[in-house]
XYZ file of N, CA, C and O in Angstrom:
240
model
N -14.541 -49.338 36.772
C -13.817 -48.326 37.476
C -14.525 -48.101 38.811
O -15.739 -47.989 38.869
N -13.748 -48.081 39.864
C -14.267 -47.762 41.188
C -13.685 -46.410 41.572
O -12.509 -46.162 41.344
N -14.513 -45.538 42.125
C -13.993 -44.251 42.566
C -14.596 -43.902 43.914
O -15.683 -44.319 44.260
N -13.823 -43.158 44.685
C -14.210 -42.812 46.040
C -13.623 -41.450 46.365
O -12.481 -41.160 46.013
N -14.407 -40.613 46.997
C -13.899 -39.349 47.510
C -13.796 -39.516 49.017
O -14.789 -39.754 49.695
N -12.565 -39.426 49.509
C -12.311 -39.647 50.934
C -11.348 -38.571 51.427
O -10.301 -38.369 50.820
N -11.711 -37.905 52.492
C -10.878 -36.850 53.076
C -10.484 -35.807 52.039
O -9.346 -35.342 51.999
N -11.414 -35.467 51.143
C -11.160 -34.448 50.144
C -10.306 -34.900 48.976
O -9.945 -34.105 48.125
N -9.972 -36.196 48.924
C -9.156 -36.723 47.827
C -9.988 -37.670 46.980
O -10.805 -38.420 47.492
N -9.751 -37.636 45.687
C -10.447 -38.477 44.722
C -9.582 -39.697 44.443
O -8.456 -39.565 43.965
N -10.073 -40.877 44.796
C -9.332 -42.116 44.585
C -10.000 -42.926 43.480
O -11.218 -43.039 43.441
N -9.204 -43.474 42.578
C -9.727 -44.257 41.464
C -9.020 -45.598 41.420
O -7.811 -45.693 41.619
N -9.795 -46.647 41.175
C -9.236 -47.991 40.997
C -9.799 -48.531 39.685
O -11.010 -48.605 39.513
N -8.931 -48.864 38.765
C -9.362 -49.423 37.484
C -9.454 -50.934 37.605
O -8.555 -51.581 38.110
N -10.560 -51.482 37.162
C -10.782 -52.925 37.193
C -11.017 -53.370 35.751
O -11.886 -52.845 35.066
N -10.208 -54.294 35.301
C -10.325 -54.765 33.925
C -11.440 -55.788 33.787
O -11.806 -56.465 34.751
N -11.974 -55.900 32.583
C -13.132 -56.764 32.320
C -12.904 -58.200 32.776
O -13.814 -58.838 33.302
N -11.702 -58.725 32.608
C -11.455 -60.119 33.004
C -11.382 -60.290 34.523
O -11.339 -61.400 35.028
N -11.401 -59.187 35.280
C -11.408 -59.256 36.741
C -12.827 -59.159 37.320
O -13.011 -59.283 38.525
N -13.807 -58.940 36.469
C -15.191 -58.774 36.903
C -15.958 -60.051 36.589
O -15.865 -60.589 35.490
N -16.740 -60.518 37.556
C -17.532 -61.733 37.349
C -18.590 -61.483 36.283
O -19.173 -60.397 36.231
N -18.853 -62.471 35.450
C -19.914 -62.312 34.439
C -21.260 -62.032 35.098
O -21.514 -62.416 36.238
N -22.144 -61.374 34.377
C -23.454 -60.964 34.904
C -24.269 -62.171 35.380
O -25.094 -62.052 36.283
N -24.031 -63.353 34.812
C -24.762 -64.548 35.253
C -24.369 -64.939 36.684
O -25.123 -65.590 37.385
N -23.180 -64.539 37.095
C -22.683 -64.894 38.432
C -22.959 -63.769 39.438
O -23.364 -64.014 40.567
N -22.730 -62.540 39.027
C -22.894 -61.405 39.939
C -23.480 -60.235 39.152
O -22.831 -59.707 38.255
N -24.707 -59.820 39.485
C -25.290 -58.690 38.763
C -24.696 -57.378 39.277
O -23.986 -57.344 40.281
N -24.982 -56.283 38.605
C -24.338 -55.007 38.932
C -24.694 -54.512 40.336
O -23.858 -53.906 41.003
N -25.922 -54.757 40.801
C -26.284 -54.323 42.151
C -25.560 -55.145 43.213
O -25.133 -54.620 44.236
N -25.408 -56.456 42.970
C -24.641 -57.289 43.896
C -23.192 -56.833 43.932
O -22.565 -56.773 44.987
N -22.652 -56.514 42.760
C -21.265 -56.040 42.664
C -21.114 -54.732 43.431
O -20.162 -54.550 44.186
N -22.077 -53.820 43.264
C -22.022 -52.541 43.983
C -22.020 -52.775 45.490
O -21.202 -52.199 46.221
N -22.914 -53.640 45.972
C -22.985 -53.924 47.406
C -21.676 -54.523 47.921
O -21.206 -54.173 49.001
N -21.063 -55.419 47.137
C -19.797 -56.040 47.541
C -18.690 -54.993 47.637
O -17.927 -54.957 48.609
N -18.624 -54.107 46.662
C -17.579 -53.086 46.651
C -17.769 -52.105 47.807
O -16.800 -51.719 48.473
N -19.008 -51.712 48.082
C -19.275 -50.808 49.200
C -18.835 -51.458 50.510
O -18.224 -50.812 51.363
N -19.111 -52.763 50.682
C -18.665 -53.479 51.891
C -17.148 -53.496 51.994
O -16.595 -53.400 53.087
N -16.444 -53.638 50.859
C -14.973 -53.634 50.892
C -14.438 -52.325 51.458
O -13.463 -52.324 52.199
N -15.062 -51.197 51.097
C -14.580 -49.895 51.545
C -15.103 -49.510 52.919
O -14.394 -48.889 53.702
N -16.369 -49.841 53.239
C -17.008 -49.321 54.441
C -17.462 -50.382 55.435
O -18.049 -50.039 56.453
N -17.275 -51.643 55.136
C -17.743 -52.685 56.031
C -19.261 -52.795 55.970
O -19.872 -52.497 54.950
N -19.869 -53.195 57.068
C -21.319 -53.402 57.094
C -22.085 -52.202 57.639
O -23.235 -52.329 58.049
N -21.463 -51.031 57.642
C -22.155 -49.826 58.106
C -23.328 -49.532 57.173
O -23.223 -49.721 55.966
N -24.444 -49.068 57.726
C -25.565 -48.713 56.843
C -25.223 -47.473 56.020
O -24.496 -46.589 56.474
N -25.748 -47.414 54.823
C -25.533 -46.263 53.958
C -26.778 -45.383 54.046
O -27.885 -45.848 53.806
N -26.583 -44.125 54.390
C -27.683 -43.179 54.491
C -27.444 -42.100 53.455
O -26.461 -41.369 53.523
N -28.330 -42.034 52.473
C -28.215 -41.035 51.420
C -28.969 -39.783 51.845
O -30.059 -39.868 52.416
N -28.415 -38.609 51.569
C -29.153 -37.387 51.893
C -30.384 -37.277 51.008
O -30.402 -37.812 49.898
N -31.422 -36.608 51.494
C -32.627 -36.477 50.662
C -32.321 -35.650 49.418
O -31.510 -34.724 49.458
N -32.976 -36.010 48.323
C -32.848 -35.235 47.101
C -33.651 -33.961 47.283
O -34.763 -33.985 47.812
N -33.117 -32.863 46.869
C -33.782 -31.576 47.036
C -35.151 -31.601 46.366
O -35.274 -31.962 45.201
N -36.177 -31.291 47.115
C -37.531 -31.277 46.575
C -38.232 -32.624 46.632
O -39.378 -32.742 46.269
N -37.537 -33.681 47.100
C -38.126 -35.022 47.164
C -38.110 -35.566 48.587
O -37.957 -36.752 48.789
N -38.267 -34.707 49.575
C -38.158 -35.142 50.963
C -39.163 -36.227 51.329
O -38.912 -37.068 52.163
N -40.329 -36.236 50.673
C -41.348 -37.210 51.004
C -41.255 -38.517 50.206
O -42.009 -39.424 50.422
N -40.288 -38.611 49.317
C -40.166 -39.793 48.468
C -39.282 -40.821 49.168
O -38.210 -40.504 49.655
N -39.763 -42.062 49.218
C -38.999 -43.128 49.864
C -38.378 -44.012 48.767
O -39.061 -44.453 47.864
N -37.067 -44.225 48.870
C -36.369 -45.083 47.918
C -36.075 -46.412 48.594
O -35.656 -46.455 49.745
N -36.310 -47.483 47.896
C -36.026 -48.807 48.428
C -34.961 -49.451 47.595
O -34.905 -49.275 46.400
N -34.091 -50.207 48.233
C -33.032 -50.823 47.454
C -32.362 -51.927 48.157
O -32.636 -52.386 49.160
């Protein structure tokens, strides 16, 4: 399932198991990156800091 909140609306896209590449071909992080590119192109993703974790650096 892919979901996106855009302009205050909740959008959902159901993807069936036979439409998803097996894990040997595409792992979940690769799949996430591909889906994000489909919606947003190659724009960088900037996550807001987690409350109380301003000094923590996340790598991904």
